Every structure is written in structure tokens, then in C-alpha cells.
Amino acid sequence: ICSDCGKKYKSSGGYRRHRNAKHSDQPQPVSLTPSILAEIVNDALQKVKENKVFSVDLRKEFKRYEYKQPNETEGFCVFKTLYDGYLKNGDTEKFYGKYYSQVPLKSTTFFRGLSRNAATLLAIKVADNMVAHGKHAKSSPDNSVLPSKTVLSNKETAGLQYLGGYVLHNLHKKCAKMSSSESQQAMAILKAGKLEEGCDSQKLVSTLSRGGLWSITEPAQKIFILSIIISDTQKSLTDNDVVANYQTMVSNAELVPTKNVSKDVLYSIVNLYIRVRSFSLAKDIIQDFKIKAKQAKSKALRKEIQRSCDQQTRERQN
């Protein structure tokens, strides 16, 4: 018998399911609201504007377009039903199947003012953002907005950007030596983490670069920040925020990678980044130990004896 509502159950399994569904103390993910949808769409819109993969005319059209917060109309209800369904079952494939059968086909009605091609492209990017937002909402239900930026000092951020660019560029060069479809897909994902514009904002990279260093995008930067916090390759690969930001990179890639390639590239990025950081940290610790040992090291025995004899001789003379 449920102590809260008095409902009777014949089995303990049914009772537990009832408690989890009706009386769980764990906060539930926040349902989709017009403000959240506007944030998701505007975030997708900004990514498309900055991505040089798309034609100039298409990007100009997006720059002129402004998405306003929707009212609870029929169009909003479609997004809400799809999003809430994904929060409930967590089935990504099922979500995409339902989404693509409803939104892209009527994209001009959801995003009025855009051409069919532009509206369809935006609809596809919004789907990826909804999945990323849903994963984050399920992992931290109290947050009803997109993940906030982790605050680092300027020095820490500069070092992270430099090292992150090295990791992506190093893996890109490694893949470039191979001539296979998998390597091309991997290169496309890695290239999606490179910041083509606004390199001046990453001062350390722009100062040291002679054309070979990469500036990294915000999703790539978030992956590296989270990898530092978690400090474990396997745990990083399954972290919801890491996966969500990585999916943003994948969605911005020029080629559509296979599932295996996508997993391998994420593992390579996180693994190499943690290894390089660990190597740098170990090197600093060893160097610091050597300096301290050198400062504390006593003189050679012969010199100590000679110094002691000289001191005794001076004392006798005095």
C-alpha cells in the first residue's frame, strides 16, 4: 500500500514503479517553454551563420533573419510534443524519426521569412540542438537553459585553447596521411572544431601562430574543459555535456560520419588531450623537484673537508 496515496499493489515491483513515477523526490526535467525553444533556435541560427561550409547567400539570409519567441501556437505545440516525448523515453532515433516527418517538411511554416532551403537547414540544426538540450536537462533537471560557460582565468583559457588546437591539428594531420572514407569523415569532424573566424579572440594562439596553429570553437573548448574536470577518459566519453558538445561538432562537419568513426574520433580527442596535459603536468612536477633538490643538495665531501680544514686553520692562527 502506498503511504502517500493509499493505492494497493499486488507485487513489490509494481509498487516501486508507482513510487518512481508518482512520488519520486528526484526533480523532473523541465518541459519545453517558448523561451527555451527560442534559445535553442537562436543558438542553432548562430552556428549556421558562423559556418563557412554553407554558401554566402545562405549565410546572408540567416544574418537578416530574426527568430522571435513563439506563442503557444500549433507550431510551438509540435516542438513541445516532440521534445517532451524525447525527455520521457530518451530514444534519439525515435525522436529524429518523428521530428523529420513533421518539421522539415513544413519548415517554412515554422520559420516564416526564410526560403525553403534555409528553413529546412535550420530545422535540421534545431533538431540536433534539441537533442543536446534534452540530454543536458535529463542529467541536471534543475537547469532549464543551455549549459552555461565554465569560468576560467585568462591564463587558463589561453593555455586550454592552445593545447586544444594542438590536439585537433595533430589528429587531423594523422588522418590526412590515410586515404580512406573513414579518415575523410574523421578529418571533417576535427575541422568542425577549428575556428575559421575570430582568431584574434584567442590571443596566445594568434601571437604564437605562424600559420600552423588552430583556434578552436566553443563546443570544442567545452569538451576540453569538461575533460579537465572529469580527468578520466572513459568517464568523459559518457558524460552528457561532453557528448552534447561533441554532437554539435559532428553536426557542423562537412561530411556525415558513421557511428563508429564518430565514437573513435571522440575517444582520440579526449585521450590525447588528457595524455598531453598529464605529460605537461608531470614534466613541471619533475622540474620543480629537481630545482628543490639542487637547492637542498650539500656540497661534495672533498669540498666540505677542505672548507672545514681551512676554518680550523684560521681559528688556530687567531
XYZ file of N, CA, C and O in Angstrom, residues 13-150:
552
model
N 7.329 -5.035 -7.256
C 7.794 -4.370 -8.473
C 6.835 -3.287 -8.932
O 7.243 -2.188 -9.312
N 5.540 -3.597 -8.892
C 4.544 -2.595 -9.258
C 4.539 -1.426 -8.303
O 4.371 -0.262 -8.702
N 4.764 -1.721 -7.024
C 4.823 -0.648 -6.020
C 6.003 0.281 -6.275
O 5.877 1.508 -6.208
N 7.169 -0.313 -6.601
C 8.363 0.510 -6.855
C 8.170 1.378 -8.094
O 8.573 2.546 -8.113
N 7.582 0.795 -9.134
C 7.338 1.583 -10.349
C 6.383 2.740 -10.068
O 6.555 3.849 -10.587
N 5.390 2.483 -9.249
C 4.441 3.537 -8.875
C 5.135 4.647 -8.095
O 4.917 5.837 -8.358
N 5.998 4.273 -7.159
C 6.711 5.271 -6.353
C 7.631 6.119 -7.228
O 7.697 7.342 -7.070
N 8.317 5.455 -8.147
C 9.238 6.189 -9.019
C 8.494 7.133 -9.958
O 8.972 8.227 -10.271
N 7.324 6.714 -10.413
C 6.578 7.515 -11.385
C 5.785 8.643 -10.735
O 5.722 9.754 -11.272
N 5.195 8.376 -9.566
C 4.270 9.343 -8.969
C 4.834 10.108 -7.776
O 4.447 11.250 -7.525
N 5.718 9.483 -7.028
C 6.154 10.110 -5.778
C 7.671 10.196 -5.671
O 8.224 10.161 -4.570
N 8.333 10.264 -6.790
C 9.794 10.353 -6.762
C 10.219 11.731 -6.283
O 9.686 12.754 -6.709
N 11.206 11.748 -5.382
C 11.727 13.028 -4.878
C 12.679 13.684 -5.854
O 13.025 14.852 -5.727
N 13.153 12.917 -6.832
C 14.102 13.462 -7.809
C 13.394 14.449 -8.727
O 12.336 14.142 -9.280
N 13.930 15.663 -8.898
C 13.288 16.650 -9.769
C 13.244 16.185 -11.213
O 14.181 15.567 -11.710
N 12.130 16.458 -11.866
C 11.937 16.037 -13.245
C 12.451 17.108 -14.204
O 12.450 18.295 -13.884
N 12.908 16.703 -15.393
C 13.370 17.686 -16.377
C 12.263 18.670 -16.744
O 11.090 18.315 -16.819
N 12.653 19.906 -16.961
C 11.689 20.956 -17.276
C 11.175 20.777 -18.694
O 11.939 20.520 -19.627
N 9.868 20.911 -18.851
C 9.255 20.789 -20.169
C 9.648 21.979 -21.044
O 10.115 23.010 -20.554
N 9.444 21.829 -22.340
C 9.809 22.887 -23.281
C 8.877 24.086 -23.123
O 7.662 23.945 -23.059
N 9.476 25.261 -23.056
C 8.724 26.514 -22.982
C 9.088 27.372 -24.190
O 10.108 27.121 -24.850
N 8.294 28.394 -24.499
C 8.636 29.265 -25.634
C 10.019 29.898 -25.521
O 10.729 30.030 -26.515
N 10.416 30.276 -24.307
C 11.733 30.902 -24.135
C 12.863 29.909 -24.386
O 13.892 30.252 -24.983
N 12.683 28.662 -23.932
C 13.710 27.638 -24.171
C 13.813 27.330 -25.659
O 14.912 27.198 -26.211
N 12.665 27.228 -26.325
C 12.680 26.965 -27.770
C 13.377 28.100 -28.517
O 14.164 27.855 -29.443
N 13.106 29.339 -28.113
C 13.749 30.487 -28.763
C 15.261 30.433 -28.573
O 16.029 30.733 -29.500
N 15.695 30.024 -27.399
C 17.134 29.926 -27.138
C 17.769 28.820 -27.981
O 18.867 28.987 -28.521
N 17.074 27.701 -28.094
C 17.581 26.585 -28.899
C 17.695 26.991 -30.371
O 18.707 26.731 -31.028
N 16.662 27.646 -30.886
C 16.658 28.049 -32.299
C 17.725 29.105 -32.564
O 18.462 29.033 -33.560
N 17.827 30.090 -31.691
C 18.820 31.158 -31.889
C 20.243 30.620 -31.799
O 21.143 31.111 -32.495
N 20.450 29.628 -30.944
C 21.772 29.010 -30.856
C 22.108 28.282 -32.156
O 23.231 28.382 -32.667
N 21.133 27.564 -32.702
C 21.340 26.879 -33.989
C 21.553 27.889 -35.108
O 22.392 27.687 -36.001
N 20.823 28.979 -35.056
C 20.938 30.030 -36.070
C 22.333 30.645 -36.054
O 22.941 30.892 -37.108
N 22.864 30.872 -34.875
C 24.196 31.466 -34.747
C 25.268 30.538 -35.306
O 26.218 30.983 -35.962
N 25.117 29.249 -35.065
C 26.104 28.281 -35.571
C 26.108 28.237 -37.091
O 27.164 28.128 -37.718
N 24.934 28.319 -37.682
C 24.846 28.296 -39.144
C 25.470 29.564 -39.736
O 26.147 29.515 -40.763
N 25.255 30.691 -39.085
C 25.824 31.956 -39.568
C 27.345 31.908 -39.608
O 27.976 32.465 -40.503
N 27.941 31.247 -38.610
C 29.400 31.241 -38.480
C 30.067 30.137 -39.294
O 31.294 30.136 -39.434
N 29.280 29.205 -39.806
C 29.852 28.056 -40.507
C 30.059 28.382 -41.986
O 29.108 28.590 -42.736
N 31.309 28.402 -42.419
C 31.639 28.759 -43.802
C 31.342 27.638 -44.797
O 31.530 27.817 -45.999
N 30.905 26.498 -44.277
C 30.569 25.387 -45.173
C 29.410 25.774 -46.082
O 29.356 25.377 -47.247
N 28.507 26.574 -45.564
C 27.320 26.956 -46.317
C 27.619 28.146 -47.227
O 28.561 28.912 -46.986
N 26.813 28.298 -48.243
C 27.051 29.337 -49.245
C 26.895 30.730 -48.633
O 26.226 30.911 -47.609
N 27.509 31.700 -49.297
C 27.465 33.085 -48.811
C 26.035 33.605 -48.807
O 25.601 34.274 -47.860
N 25.283 33.300 -49.858
C 23.897 33.776 -49.944
C 23.045 33.214 -48.808
O 22.208 33.915 -48.234
N 23.288 31.957 -48.487
C 22.518 31.318 -47.416
C 22.851 31.950 -46.070
O 21.956 32.228 -45.262
N 24.137 32.223 -45.845
C 24.538 32.838 -44.575
C 24.032 34.272 -44.468
O 23.680 34.738 -43.384
N 23.994 34.976 -45.592
C 23.447 36.336 -45.579
C 21.957 36.327 -45.240
O 21.464 37.200 -44.515
N 21.265 35.330 -45.768
C 19.838 35.217 -45.468
C 19.612 34.966 -43.981
O 18.698 35.539 -43.375
N 20.457 34.139 -43.389
C 20.331 33.864 -41.960
C 20.684 35.095 -41.120
O 20.107 35.312 -40.054
N 21.637 35.886 -41.589
C 22.013 37.089 -40.842
C 20.883 38.113 -40.820
O 20.742 38.881 -39.872
N 20.092 38.119 -41.880
C 18.948 39.054 -41.925
C 17.752 38.526 -41.132
O 16.862 39.289 -40.772
N 17.760 37.235 -40.861
C 16.599 36.609 -40.219
C 16.674 36.757 -38.703
O 17.740 36.660 -38.100
N 15.550 37.004 -38.105
C 15.465 37.120 -36.645
C 14.305 36.259 -36.149
O 13.155 36.452 -36.552
N 14.641 35.321 -35.300
C 13.611 34.422 -34.759
C 13.096 34.998 -33.447
O 13.862 35.269 -32.519
N 11.804 35.185 -33.371
C 11.195 35.755 -32.172
C 10.590 34.642 -31.321
O 10.214 33.590 -31.820
N 10.517 34.920 -30.043
C 9.968 33.933 -29.119
C 8.520 33.620 -29.487
O 7.683 34.512 -29.567
N 8.208 32.343 -29.715
C 6.860 31.996 -30.189
C 5.835 31.995 -29.061
O 6.169 31.850 -27.886
N 4.598 32.167 -29.452
C 3.496 31.957 -28.516
C 3.146 30.474 -28.521
O 3.660 29.700 -29.328
N 2.281 30.072 -27.622
C 1.905 28.655 -27.550
C 0.882 28.341 -28.637
O -0.284 28.047 -28.384
N 1.371 28.414 -29.873
C 0.534 28.145 -31.039
C 0.673 26.678 -31.433
O 1.350 25.888 -30.771
N 0.050 26.349 -32.551
C 0.122 24.969 -33.034
C 1.554 24.579 -33.381
O 1.988 23.459 -33.119
N 2.307 25.532 -33.963
C 3.698 25.250 -34.314
C 4.541 24.954 -33.089
O 5.348 24.018 -33.076
N 4.348 25.739 -32.041
C 5.098 25.503 -30.807
C 4.711 24.165 -30.186
O 5.558 23.445 -29.644
N 3.439 23.819 -30.258
C 2.963 22.558 -29.675
C 3.627 21.348 -30.329
O 3.850 20.321 -29.674
N 3.952 21.463 -31.616
C 4.645 20.363 -32.301
C 6.023 20.151 -31.682
O 6.414 19.022 -31.352
N 6.776 21.252 -31.513
C 8.100 21.157 -30.891
C 7.989 20.639 -29.458
O 8.798 19.813 -29.021
N 7.013 21.119 -28.739
C 6.843 20.726 -27.336
C 6.543 19.231 -27.213
O 7.124 18.541 -26.367
N 5.659 18.735 -28.074
C 5.311 17.313 -28.033
C 6.523 16.443 -28.343
O 6.777 15.432 -27.674
N 7.287 16.842 -29.350
C 8.478 16.078 -29.724
C 9.524 16.104 -28.614
O 10.114 15.073 -28.267
N 9.747 17.279 -28.063
C 10.769 17.437 -27.017
C 10.383 16.678 -25.746
O 11.203 15.958 -25.164
N 9.141 16.834 -25.324
C 8.691 16.153 -24.106
C 8.709 14.637 -24.282
O 9.004 13.897 -23.337
N 8.406 14.186 -25.494
C 8.480 12.753 -25.766
C 9.902 12.232 -25.659
O 10.141 11.133 -25.140
N 10.853 13.040 -26.123
C 12.260 12.634 -26.023
C 12.720 12.607 -24.565
O 13.464 11.709 -24.149
N 12.279 13.589 -23.778
C 12.635 13.595 -22.360
C 12.080 12.360 -21.646
O 12.701 11.830 -20.724
N 10.933 11.911 -22.093
C 10.271 10.792 -21.424
C 10.940 9.460 -21.730
O 11.204 8.663 -20.822
N 11.235 9.208 -23.025
C 11.769 7.883 -23.378
C 13.268 7.883 -23.682
O 13.907 6.835 -23.648
N 13.838 9.044 -23.997
C 15.276 9.117 -24.258
C 15.731 8.418 -25.519
O 16.932 8.195 -25.709
N 14.803 8.098 -26.402
C 15.138 7.383 -27.641
C 15.449 8.400 -28.740
O 14.544 9.022 -29.304
N 16.733 8.555 -29.050
C 17.148 9.563 -30.030
C 16.644 9.236 -31.429
O 16.170 10.121 -32.153
N 16.752 7.972 -31.821
C 16.315 7.581 -33.167
C 14.813 7.803 -33.347
O 14.365 8.257 -34.404
N 14.063 7.492 -32.328
C 12.616 7.694 -32.396
C 12.287 9.181 -32.494
O 11.381 9.588 -33.237
N 13.040 9.991 -31.754
C 12.824 11.442 -31.800
C 13.083 11.982 -33.201
O 12.273 12.734 -33.754
N 14.239 11.597 -33.785
C 14.576 12.088 -35.124
C 13.544 11.614 -36.157
O 13.190 12.362 -37.074
N 13.086 10.386 -36.009
C 12.085 9.872 -36.948
C 10.804 10.691 -36.931
O 10.264 11.058 -37.986
N 10.325 10.991 -35.734
C 9.104 11.793 -35.615
C 9.351 13.241 -36.036
O 8.500 13.868 -36.676
N 10.523 13.754 -35.671
C 10.836 15.157 -35.978
C 10.906 15.388 -37.488
O 10.292 16.321 -38.021
N 11.654 14.525 -38.180
C 11.830 14.715 -39.622
C 10.543 14.483 -40.412
O 10.400 14.984 -41.526
N 9.627 13.742 -39.842
C 8.355 13.519 -40.535
C 7.386 14.692 -40.361
O 6.370 14.762 -41.060
N 7.723 15.622 -39.458
C 6.804 16.727 -39.186
C 7.399 18.107 -39.462
O 6.761 18.932 -40.114
N 8.616 18.357 -38.991
C 9.138 19.732 -39.031
C 9.792 20.100 -40.364
O 9.381 21.077 -40.996
N 10.835 19.386 -40.833
C 11.498 19.829 -42.070
C 10.568 19.912 -43.281
O 10.745 20.780 -44.140
N 9.588 19.033 -43.348
C 8.679 19.044 -44.495
C 7.831 20.315 -44.532
O 7.412 20.764 -45.603
N 7.580 20.889 -43.372
C 6.805 22.132 -43.288
C 7.641 23.233 -42.643
O 7.140 24.048 -41.868
N 8.923 23.246 -42.959
C 9.856 24.152 -42.281
C 9.511 25.623 -42.477
O 9.719 26.448 -41.587
N 8.966 25.970 -43.644
C 8.643 27.382 -43.904
C 7.492 27.879 -43.037
O 7.353 29.089 -42.823
N 6.670 26.969 -42.541
C 5.585 27.390 -41.641
C 6.099 27.589 -40.214
O 5.540 28.382 -39.462
N 7.169 26.882 -39.863
C 7.748 27.037 -38.527
C 8.714 28.220 -38.474
O 8.839 28.870 -37.440
N 9.403 28.466 -39.576
C 10.378 29.562 -39.628
C 9.987 30.490 -40.779
O 10.583 30.453 -41.861
N 8.992 31.280 -40.533
C 8.460 32.170 -41.570
C 9.466 33.268 -41.899
O 10.102 33.832 -41.011
N 9.575 33.554 -43.195
C 10.506 34.582 -43.645
C 11.757 34.014 -44.275
O 12.525 34.747 -44.903
N 11.975 32.718 -44.130
C 13.134 32.065 -44.739
C 12.707 31.307 -45.991
O 11.557 30.859 -46.100
N 13.644 31.167 -46.911
C 13.380 30.342 -48.085
C 13.292 28.876 -47.662
O 13.677 28.513 -46.549
N 12.813 28.029 -48.564
C 12.635 26.621 -48.201
C 13.963 25.962 -47.827
O 14.047 25.223 -46.839
N 15.012 26.230 -48.609
C 16.312 25.617 -48.321
C 16.851 26.070 -46.965
O 17.348 25.265 -46.169
N 16.747 27.366 -46.710
C 17.255 27.901 -45.447
C 16.438 27.382 -44.267
O 16.989 27.001 -43.222
N 15.130 27.359 -44.419
C 14.262 26.898 -43.333
C 14.491 25.416 -43.036
O 14.510 24.995 -41.872
N 14.694 24.621 -44.085
C 14.943 23.190 -43.888
C 16.268 22.958 -43.175
O 16.365 22.121 -42.270
N 17.292 23.714 -43.582
C 18.595 23.594 -42.928
C 18.501 23.972 -41.455
O 19.033 23.272 -40.579
N 17.816 25.063 -41.172
C 17.666 25.495 -39.778
C 16.894 24.455 -38.971
O 17.227 24.185 -37.810
N 15.882 23.863 -39.571
C 15.094 22.837 -38.878
C 15.967 21.648 -38.488
O 15.824 21.084 -37.392
N 16.879 21.262 -39.370
C 17.775 20.132 -39.085
C 18.712 20.466 -37.932
O 18.941 19.647 -37.031
N 19.252 21.686 -37.941
C 20.158 22.101 -36.867
C 19.420 22.230 -35.536
O 19.978 21.935 -34.472
N 18.178 22.665 -35.589
C 17.375 22.782 -34.364
C 17.151 21.402 -33.745
O 17.163 21.248 -32.515
N 16.965 20.390 -34.583
C 16.784 19.024 -34.070
C 18.002 18.587 -33.264
O 17.870 18.019 -32.164
N 19.202 18.861 -33.791
C 20.428 18.491 -33.069
C 20.524 19.234 -31.741
O 20.927 18.666 -30.721
N 20.149 20.513 -31.756
C 20.206 21.305 -30.527
C 19.178 20.840 -29.501
O 19.427 20.885 -28.291
N 18.024 20.409 -29.976
C 17.001 19.910 -29.053
C 17.471 18.634 -28.358
O 17.242 18.447 -27.158
N 18.147 17.775 -29.103
C 18.684 16.545 -28.504
C 19.752 16.881 -27.466
O 19.768 16.332 -26.356
N 20.650 17.804 -27.829
C 21.713 18.201 -26.896
C 21.122 18.824 -25.636
O 21.553 18.527 -24.514
N 20.134 19.683 -25.820
C 19.497 20.333 -24.675
C 18.750 19.315 -23.817
O 18.777 19.377 -22.582
N 18.094 18.363 -24.475
C 17.363 17.338 -23.735
C 18.285 16.468 -22.898
O 17.965 16.129 -21.754
N 19.434 16.111 -23.445
C 20.398 15.299 -22.692
C 20.899 16.054 -21.471
O 21.050 15.482 -20.391
N 21.156 17.344 -21.658
C 21.627 18.139 -20.520
C 20.528 18.299 -19.478
O 20.783 18.234 -18.275
N 19.293 18.492 -19.925
C 18.175 18.659 -18.997
C 17.938 17.388 -18.185
O 17.595 17.447 -17.005
N 18.142 16.224 -18.815
C 17.940 14.963 -18.103
C 19.051 14.708 -17.092
O 18.824 14.111 -16.042
N 20.262 15.178 -17.407
C 21.376 14.975 -16.479
C 21.332 15.955 -15.319
O 21.799 15.666 -14.230
N 20.779 17.149 -15.546
C 20.637 18.148 -14.476
C 19.279 18.813 -14.629
O 19.177 19.874 -15.243
N 18.214 18.212 -14.104
C 16.851 18.682 -14.329
C 16.579 20.086 -13.829
O 15.646 20.729 -14.276
N 17.366 20.579 -12.877
C 17.106 21.918 -12.345
C 17.421 23.007 -13.345
O 16.985 24.140 -13.200
N 18.231 22.676 -14.359
C 18.625 23.681 -15.344
C 17.654 23.651 -16.513
O 17.533 22.650 -17.193
N 16.999 24.749 -16.784
C 16.052 24.821 -17.889
C 16.613 25.566 -19.076
O 15.904 25.870 -20.013
N 17.887 25.909 -19.026
C 18.526 26.631 -20.121
C 19.736 25.850 -20.565
O 20.157 24.894 -19.939
N 20.330 26.284 -21.649
C 21.512 25.611 -22.159
C 22.665 25.746 -21.181
O 22.716 26.689 -20.397
N 23.634 24.817 -21.198
C 24.722 24.848 -20.237
C 25.463 26.173 -20.271
O 25.772 26.703 -21.332
N 25.746 26.713 -19.105
C 26.468 27.981 -19.024
C 27.954 27.738 -19.198
O 28.451 26.635 -19.007
N 28.655 28.780 -19.536
C 30.083 28.667 -19.778
C 30.832 28.518 -18.450
O 30.537 29.192 -17.475
N 31.797 27.629 -18.436
C 32.637 27.469 -17.269
C 33.636 28.613 -17.229
O 34.289 28.907 -18.220
